[in-house]
Short mmCIF file of C-alpha atoms in Angstrom, two decimals:
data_model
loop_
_atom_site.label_atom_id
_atom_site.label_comp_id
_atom_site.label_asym_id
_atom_site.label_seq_id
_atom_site.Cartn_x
_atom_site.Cartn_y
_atom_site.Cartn_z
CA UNK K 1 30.63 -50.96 -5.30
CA UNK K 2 30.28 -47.93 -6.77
CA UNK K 3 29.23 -44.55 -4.79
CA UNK K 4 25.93 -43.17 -5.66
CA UNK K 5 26.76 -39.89 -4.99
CA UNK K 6 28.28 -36.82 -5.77
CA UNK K 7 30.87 -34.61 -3.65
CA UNK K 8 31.18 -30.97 -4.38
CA UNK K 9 35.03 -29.97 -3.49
CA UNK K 10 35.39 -27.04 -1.42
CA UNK K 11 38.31 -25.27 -0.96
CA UNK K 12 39.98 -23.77 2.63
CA UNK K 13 38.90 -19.85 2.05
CA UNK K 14 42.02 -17.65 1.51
CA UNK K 15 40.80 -16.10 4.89
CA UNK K 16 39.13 -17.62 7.91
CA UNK K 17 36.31 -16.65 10.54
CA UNK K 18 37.33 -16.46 14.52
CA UNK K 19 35.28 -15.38 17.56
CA UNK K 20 37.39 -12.34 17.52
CA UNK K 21 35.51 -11.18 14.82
CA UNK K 22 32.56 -8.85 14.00
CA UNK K 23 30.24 -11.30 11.38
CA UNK K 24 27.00 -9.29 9.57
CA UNK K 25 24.73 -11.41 6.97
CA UNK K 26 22.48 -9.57 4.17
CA UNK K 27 20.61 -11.51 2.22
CA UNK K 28 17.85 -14.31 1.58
CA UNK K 29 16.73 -16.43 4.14
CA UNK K 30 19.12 -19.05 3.79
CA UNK K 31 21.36 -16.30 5.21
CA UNK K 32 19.09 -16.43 8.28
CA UNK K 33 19.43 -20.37 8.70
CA UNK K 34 23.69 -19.71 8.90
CA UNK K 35 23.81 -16.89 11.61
CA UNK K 36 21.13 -18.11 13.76
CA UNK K 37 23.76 -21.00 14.20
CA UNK K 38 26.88 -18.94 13.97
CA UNK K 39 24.66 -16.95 17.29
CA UNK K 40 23.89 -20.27 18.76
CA UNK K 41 27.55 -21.01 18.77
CA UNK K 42 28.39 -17.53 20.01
CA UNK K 43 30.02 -15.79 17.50
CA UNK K 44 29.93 -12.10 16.99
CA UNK K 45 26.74 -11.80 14.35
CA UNK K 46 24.96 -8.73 13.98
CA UNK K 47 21.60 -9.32 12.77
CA UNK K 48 20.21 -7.24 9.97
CA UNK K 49 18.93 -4.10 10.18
CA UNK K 50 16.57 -4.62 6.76
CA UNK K 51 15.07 -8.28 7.58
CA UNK K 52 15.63 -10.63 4.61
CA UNK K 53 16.74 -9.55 0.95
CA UNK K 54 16.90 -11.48 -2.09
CA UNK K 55 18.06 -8.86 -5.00
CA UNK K 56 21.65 -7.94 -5.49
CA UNK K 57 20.89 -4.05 -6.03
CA UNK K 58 18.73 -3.97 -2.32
CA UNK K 59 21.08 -5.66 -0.60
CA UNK K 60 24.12 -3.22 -1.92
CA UNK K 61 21.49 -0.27 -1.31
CA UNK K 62 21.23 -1.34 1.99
CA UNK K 63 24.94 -1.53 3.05
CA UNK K 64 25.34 1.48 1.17
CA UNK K 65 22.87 3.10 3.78
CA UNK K 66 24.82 1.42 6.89
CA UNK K 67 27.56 3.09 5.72
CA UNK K 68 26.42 6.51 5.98
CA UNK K 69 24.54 5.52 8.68
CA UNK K 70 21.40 7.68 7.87
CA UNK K 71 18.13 7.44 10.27
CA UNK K 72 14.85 7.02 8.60
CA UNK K 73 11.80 9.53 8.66
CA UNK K 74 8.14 9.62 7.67
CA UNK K 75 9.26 10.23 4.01
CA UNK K 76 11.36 6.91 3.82
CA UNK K 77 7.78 5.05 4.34
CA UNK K 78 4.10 4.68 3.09
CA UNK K 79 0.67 3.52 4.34
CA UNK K 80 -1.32 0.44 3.08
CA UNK K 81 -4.43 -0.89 4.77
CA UNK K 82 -3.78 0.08 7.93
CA UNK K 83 -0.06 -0.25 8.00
CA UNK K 84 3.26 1.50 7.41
CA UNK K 85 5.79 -0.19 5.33
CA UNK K 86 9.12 0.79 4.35
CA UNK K 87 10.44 -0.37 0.52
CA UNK K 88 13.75 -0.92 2.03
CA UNK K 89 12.58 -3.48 5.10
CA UNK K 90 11.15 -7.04 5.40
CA UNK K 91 7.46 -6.77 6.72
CA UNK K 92 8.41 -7.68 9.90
CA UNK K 93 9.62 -3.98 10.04
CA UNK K 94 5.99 -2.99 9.63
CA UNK K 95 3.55 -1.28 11.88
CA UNK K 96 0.06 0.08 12.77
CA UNK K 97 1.57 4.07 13.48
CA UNK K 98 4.76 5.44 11.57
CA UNK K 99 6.23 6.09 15.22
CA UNK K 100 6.00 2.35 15.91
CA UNK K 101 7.34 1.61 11.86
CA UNK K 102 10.45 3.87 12.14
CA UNK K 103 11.04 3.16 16.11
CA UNK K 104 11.66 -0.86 14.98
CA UNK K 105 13.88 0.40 11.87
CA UNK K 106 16.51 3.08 13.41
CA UNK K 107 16.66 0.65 16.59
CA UNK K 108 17.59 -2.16 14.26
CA UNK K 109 20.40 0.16 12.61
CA UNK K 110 21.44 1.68 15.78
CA UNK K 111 21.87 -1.52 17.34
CA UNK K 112 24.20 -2.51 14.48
CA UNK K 113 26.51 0.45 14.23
CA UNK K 114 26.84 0.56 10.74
CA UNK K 115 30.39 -1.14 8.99
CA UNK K 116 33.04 -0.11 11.50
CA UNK K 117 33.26 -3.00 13.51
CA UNK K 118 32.10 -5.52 11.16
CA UNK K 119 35.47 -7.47 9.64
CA UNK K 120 33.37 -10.64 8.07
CA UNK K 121 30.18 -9.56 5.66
CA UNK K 122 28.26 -12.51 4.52
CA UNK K 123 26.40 -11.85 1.50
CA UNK K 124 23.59 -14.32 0.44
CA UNK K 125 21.97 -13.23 -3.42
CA UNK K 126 18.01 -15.23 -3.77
CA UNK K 127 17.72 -13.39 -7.60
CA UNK K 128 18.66 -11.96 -10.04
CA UNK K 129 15.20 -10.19 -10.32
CA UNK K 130 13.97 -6.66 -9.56
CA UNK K 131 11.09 -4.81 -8.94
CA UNK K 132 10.82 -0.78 -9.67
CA UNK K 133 8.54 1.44 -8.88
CA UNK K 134 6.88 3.09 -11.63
CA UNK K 135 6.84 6.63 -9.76
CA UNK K 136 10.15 7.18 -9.35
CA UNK K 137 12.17 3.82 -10.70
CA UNK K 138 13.30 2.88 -7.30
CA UNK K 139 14.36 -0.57 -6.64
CA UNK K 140 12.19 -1.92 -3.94
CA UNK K 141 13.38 -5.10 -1.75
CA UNK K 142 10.07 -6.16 -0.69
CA UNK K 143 6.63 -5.09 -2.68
CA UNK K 144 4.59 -5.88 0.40
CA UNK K 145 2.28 -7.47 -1.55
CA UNK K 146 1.01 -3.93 -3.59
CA UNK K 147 -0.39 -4.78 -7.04
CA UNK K 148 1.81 -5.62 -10.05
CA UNK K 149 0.59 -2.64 -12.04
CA UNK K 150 2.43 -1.10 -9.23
CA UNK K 151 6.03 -1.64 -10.46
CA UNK K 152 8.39 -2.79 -13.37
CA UNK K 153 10.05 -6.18 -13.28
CA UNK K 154 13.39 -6.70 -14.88
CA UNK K 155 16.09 -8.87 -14.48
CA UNK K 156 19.58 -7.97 -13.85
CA UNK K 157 22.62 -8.01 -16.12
CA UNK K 158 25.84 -9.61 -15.17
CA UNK K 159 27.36 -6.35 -15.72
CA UNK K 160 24.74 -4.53 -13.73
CA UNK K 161 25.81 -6.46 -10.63
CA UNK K 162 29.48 -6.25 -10.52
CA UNK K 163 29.56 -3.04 -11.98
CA UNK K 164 27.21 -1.73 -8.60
CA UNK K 165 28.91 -3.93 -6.81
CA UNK K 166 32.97 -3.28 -7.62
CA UNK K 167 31.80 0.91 -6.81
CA UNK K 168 30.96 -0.56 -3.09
CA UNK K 169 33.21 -2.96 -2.36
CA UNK K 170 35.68 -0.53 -3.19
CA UNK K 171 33.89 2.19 -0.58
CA UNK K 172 33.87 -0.56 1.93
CA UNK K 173 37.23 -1.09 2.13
CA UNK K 174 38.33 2.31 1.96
CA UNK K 175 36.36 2.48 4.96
CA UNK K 176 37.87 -0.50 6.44
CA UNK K 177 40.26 -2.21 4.61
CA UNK K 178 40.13 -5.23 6.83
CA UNK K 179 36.52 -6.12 5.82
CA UNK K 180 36.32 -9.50 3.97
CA UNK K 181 33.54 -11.05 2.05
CA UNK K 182 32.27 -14.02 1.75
CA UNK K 183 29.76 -14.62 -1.32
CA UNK K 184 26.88 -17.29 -1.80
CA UNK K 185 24.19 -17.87 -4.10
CA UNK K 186 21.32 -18.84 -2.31
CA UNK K 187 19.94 -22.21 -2.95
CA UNK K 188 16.23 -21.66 -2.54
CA UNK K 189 15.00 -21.96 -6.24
CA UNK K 190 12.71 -18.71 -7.02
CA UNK K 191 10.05 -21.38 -8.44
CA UNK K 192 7.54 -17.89 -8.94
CA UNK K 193 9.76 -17.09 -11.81
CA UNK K 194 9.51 -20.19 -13.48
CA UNK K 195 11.88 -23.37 -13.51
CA UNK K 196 13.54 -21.83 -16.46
CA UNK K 197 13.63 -18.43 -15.50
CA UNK K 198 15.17 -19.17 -11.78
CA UNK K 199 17.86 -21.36 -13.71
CA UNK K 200 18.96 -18.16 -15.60
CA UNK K 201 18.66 -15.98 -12.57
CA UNK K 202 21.07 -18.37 -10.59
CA UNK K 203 23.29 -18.36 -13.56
CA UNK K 204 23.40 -14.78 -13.39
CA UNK K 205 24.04 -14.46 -9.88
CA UNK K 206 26.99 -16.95 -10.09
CA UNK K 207 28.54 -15.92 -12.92
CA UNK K 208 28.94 -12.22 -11.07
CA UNK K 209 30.06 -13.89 -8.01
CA UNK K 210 33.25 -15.35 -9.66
CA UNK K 211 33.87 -11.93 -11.10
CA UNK K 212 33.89 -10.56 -7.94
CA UNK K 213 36.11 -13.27 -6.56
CA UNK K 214 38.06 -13.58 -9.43
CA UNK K 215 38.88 -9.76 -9.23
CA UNK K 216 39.65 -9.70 -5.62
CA UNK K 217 41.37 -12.64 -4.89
CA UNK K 218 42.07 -12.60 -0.83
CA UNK K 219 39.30 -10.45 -0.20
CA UNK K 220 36.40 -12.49 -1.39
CA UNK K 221 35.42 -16.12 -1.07
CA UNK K 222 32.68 -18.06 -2.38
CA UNK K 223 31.10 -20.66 -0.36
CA UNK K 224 29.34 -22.98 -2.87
CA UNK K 225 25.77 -23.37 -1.18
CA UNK K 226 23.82 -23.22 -4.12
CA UNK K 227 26.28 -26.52 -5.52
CA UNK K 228 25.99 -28.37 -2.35
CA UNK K 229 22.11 -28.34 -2.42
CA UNK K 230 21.86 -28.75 -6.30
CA UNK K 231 24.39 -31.14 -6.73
CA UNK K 232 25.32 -33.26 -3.65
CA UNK K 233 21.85 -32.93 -1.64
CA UNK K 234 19.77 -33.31 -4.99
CA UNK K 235 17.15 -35.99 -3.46
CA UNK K 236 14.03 -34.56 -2.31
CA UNK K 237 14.39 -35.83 1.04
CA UNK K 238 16.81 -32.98 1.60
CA UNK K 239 13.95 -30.47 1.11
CA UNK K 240 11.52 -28.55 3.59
CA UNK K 241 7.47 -30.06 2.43
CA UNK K 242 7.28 -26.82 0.19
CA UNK K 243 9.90 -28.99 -1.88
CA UNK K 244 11.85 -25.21 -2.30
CA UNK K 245 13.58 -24.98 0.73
CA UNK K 246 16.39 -26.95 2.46
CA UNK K 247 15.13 -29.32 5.29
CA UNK K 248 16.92 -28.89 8.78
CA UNK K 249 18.96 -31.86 7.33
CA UNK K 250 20.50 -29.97 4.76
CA UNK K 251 21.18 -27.00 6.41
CA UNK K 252 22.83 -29.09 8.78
CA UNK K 253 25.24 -30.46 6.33
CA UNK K 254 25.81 -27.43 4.13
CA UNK K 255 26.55 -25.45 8.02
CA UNK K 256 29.37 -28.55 8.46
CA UNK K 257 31.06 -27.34 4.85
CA UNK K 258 31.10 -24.18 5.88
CA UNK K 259 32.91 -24.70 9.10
CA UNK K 260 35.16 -26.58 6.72
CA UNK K 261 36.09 -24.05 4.56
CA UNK K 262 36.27 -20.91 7.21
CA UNK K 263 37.11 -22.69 11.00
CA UNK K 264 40.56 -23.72 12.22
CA UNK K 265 40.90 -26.62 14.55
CA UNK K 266 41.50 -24.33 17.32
CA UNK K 267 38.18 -22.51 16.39
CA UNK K 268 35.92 -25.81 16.08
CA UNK K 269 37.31 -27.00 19.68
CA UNK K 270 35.41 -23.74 21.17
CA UNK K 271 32.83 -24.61 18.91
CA UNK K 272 32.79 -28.09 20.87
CA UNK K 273 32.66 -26.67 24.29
CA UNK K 274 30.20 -24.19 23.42
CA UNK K 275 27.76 -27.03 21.85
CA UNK K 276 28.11 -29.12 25.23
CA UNK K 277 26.95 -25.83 27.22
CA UNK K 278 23.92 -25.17 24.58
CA UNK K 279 22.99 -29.03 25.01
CA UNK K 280 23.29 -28.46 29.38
CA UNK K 281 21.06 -25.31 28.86
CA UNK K 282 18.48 -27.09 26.73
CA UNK K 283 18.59 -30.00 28.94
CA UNK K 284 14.49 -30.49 30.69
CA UNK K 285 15.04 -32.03 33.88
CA UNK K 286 12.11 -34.84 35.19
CA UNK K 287 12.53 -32.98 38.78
CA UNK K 288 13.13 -29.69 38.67
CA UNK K 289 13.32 -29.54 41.67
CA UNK K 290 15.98 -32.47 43.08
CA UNK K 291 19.07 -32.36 44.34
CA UNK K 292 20.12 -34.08 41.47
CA UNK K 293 19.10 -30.90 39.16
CA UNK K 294 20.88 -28.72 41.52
CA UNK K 295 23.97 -30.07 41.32
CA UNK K 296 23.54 -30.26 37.35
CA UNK K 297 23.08 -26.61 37.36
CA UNK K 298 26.07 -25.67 39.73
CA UNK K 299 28.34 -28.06 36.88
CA UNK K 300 26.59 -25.78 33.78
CA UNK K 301 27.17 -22.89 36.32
CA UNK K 302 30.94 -23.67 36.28
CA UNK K 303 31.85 -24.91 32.54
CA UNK K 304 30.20 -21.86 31.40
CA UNK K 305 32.39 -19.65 33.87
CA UNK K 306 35.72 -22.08 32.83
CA UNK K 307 34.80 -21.45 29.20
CA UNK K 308 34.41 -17.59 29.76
CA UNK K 309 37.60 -17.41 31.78
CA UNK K 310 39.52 -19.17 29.60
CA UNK K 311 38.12 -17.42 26.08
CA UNK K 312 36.52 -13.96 27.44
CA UNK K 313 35.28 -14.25 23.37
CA UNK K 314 32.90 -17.16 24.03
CA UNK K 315 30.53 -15.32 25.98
CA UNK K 316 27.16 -17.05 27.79
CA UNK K 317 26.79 -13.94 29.71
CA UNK K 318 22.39 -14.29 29.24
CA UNK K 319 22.57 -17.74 29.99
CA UNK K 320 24.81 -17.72 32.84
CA UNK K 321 22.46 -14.90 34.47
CA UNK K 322 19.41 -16.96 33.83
CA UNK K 323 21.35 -20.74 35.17
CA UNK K 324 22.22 -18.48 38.43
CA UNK K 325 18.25 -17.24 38.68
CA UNK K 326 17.13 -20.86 39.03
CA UNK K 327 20.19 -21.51 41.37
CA UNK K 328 19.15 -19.47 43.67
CA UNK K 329 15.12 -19.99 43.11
CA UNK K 330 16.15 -23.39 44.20
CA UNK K 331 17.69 -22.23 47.36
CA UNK K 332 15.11 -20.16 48.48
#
């Protein structure tokens, strides 16, 4: 009988990911759903400083301020019923006092260290689409939900994108010249724009992908998750109930591609023995406090010490502190 479905083929990247290296996403939200799993599985992620970005020419203004590394002031932000904002910054970032504002943003940055460290950058593009501010033609990455008349909405060139883009890739790796990238369209459709409109944006966006790749073969791979959702998860039942974004389902799968295409075996057996710790640590026990959940944590206690010992990279250090708190809670 024939299959009813369609496979995307994915390639092995030219380069892989290991816990021995430094991972940093920018990008949409889909970005998000990846490195809160990477964490989960204990790789090296940093999270980023901005919050979530969807344009191509916010996210390269925002690396391009990691790599100089620049605090914020007063000046970088502005105040809307009863709130400072920063253009640059996912609400999140936002706050009742400018102290409060600019305390969450330098933390964020400070916490991340800027590009040094970072060997793997993860780079999710939402649109194609931009928003400028009339006063000065800034791009902005989130409006913050200020009026319309407020700004002027164009849409990206091909040309725009790799041209910014080939100027800082090429900074990047004169800064480090062991930094690789890995590209993605995200696969959240942009359904604001219009079902036409996001089609073109996409197009865009993966057209200047594979001239990116294309140019630097062995420095930049392209996962397909835009393809995988489109094309091999196409049935609704592979969507969140907003019908835009990917359900935990798909996520799931399109998280098991990328392992594909960027772990070893030797990588995914880690991955294996960290999963069976993160399942022991979510574990609820009926009797917390049995004998029987005593021993349980004494066996966590010790695979999570074997798995340290034997990989210092793997590290449970939080979790270990915590498994010993109850330990001993239990013995008192």
């Amino acid at each position: 009988m024939k299959d009813y479905f369609t496979c995307v083929q994915i390639e092995k990247s030219p380069f892989g990911i290991t816990y021995s290296d430094d991972i940093l996403f920018l990008g949409s939200c889909f970005s998000d759903n990846i490195s809160e799993i990477m964490s989960d599985y204990k790789f090296r992620v940093g999270a980023s400083p901005f919050g979530t970005l969807y344009n191509p020419a916010s996210i390269a203004a925002a690396c391009r301020r990691l790599l100089d590394a620049t605090p914020f002031d007063g000046s970088d932000l502005f105040h809307r019923d009863g709130l400072y904002h920063s253009f640059m910054h996912h609400s999140k970032f936002s706050d009742t006092s400018e102290a409060g504002c600019l305390a969450k943003i330098n933390d964020a940055l400070l916490d991340l260290g800027g590009f040094s460290r970072v060997s793997r950058l993860v780079i999710t593009l939402g649109t194609a689409f931009i928003y400028r501010l009339k006063t000065n033609g800034r791009v902005v990455a989130n409006c913050h939900k200020l009026p319309e008349s407020y700004f002027y909405r164009e849409r990206l060139t091909v040309n725009q994108i790799t041209g910014e883009w080939t100027d800082l890739l090429e900074e990047l790796w004169r800064r480090n010249d062991s930094l690789k990238v890995i590209f993605t369209v995200s696969p959240i459709r942009h359904f604001k724009d219009g079902a036409h409109q996001n089609a073109v944006s996409k197009a865009i966006l993966l057209l200047a992908e594979q001239e990116l790749a294309e140019r630097y073969p062995g420095r930049i791979s392209y996962f397909p998750a835009y393809e995988l959702v489109t094309d091999e998860l196409r049935d609704y039942r592979f969507y969140a109930e907003d019908m835009i974004h990917p359900s935990a389902v798909a996520v799931k799968h399109i998280w098991e591609r990328f392992c594909y295409a960027y772990f070893d075996l030797s990588v995914r057996n880690l991955m294996e023995k960290a999963e069976k710790i993160n399942k022991a640590l979510a574990h609820k026990p009926s009797n917390p406090s049995s004998s029987n959940y005593k021993l349980f944590l004494k066996h966590t206690l010790s695979e999570i010490r074997r798995l340290h010992n034997s990989n210092p990279l793997v590290c449970f250090h939080k979790e270990e502190e915590e498994t010993l708190a109850r330990l001993q809670q239990l013995n008192d």
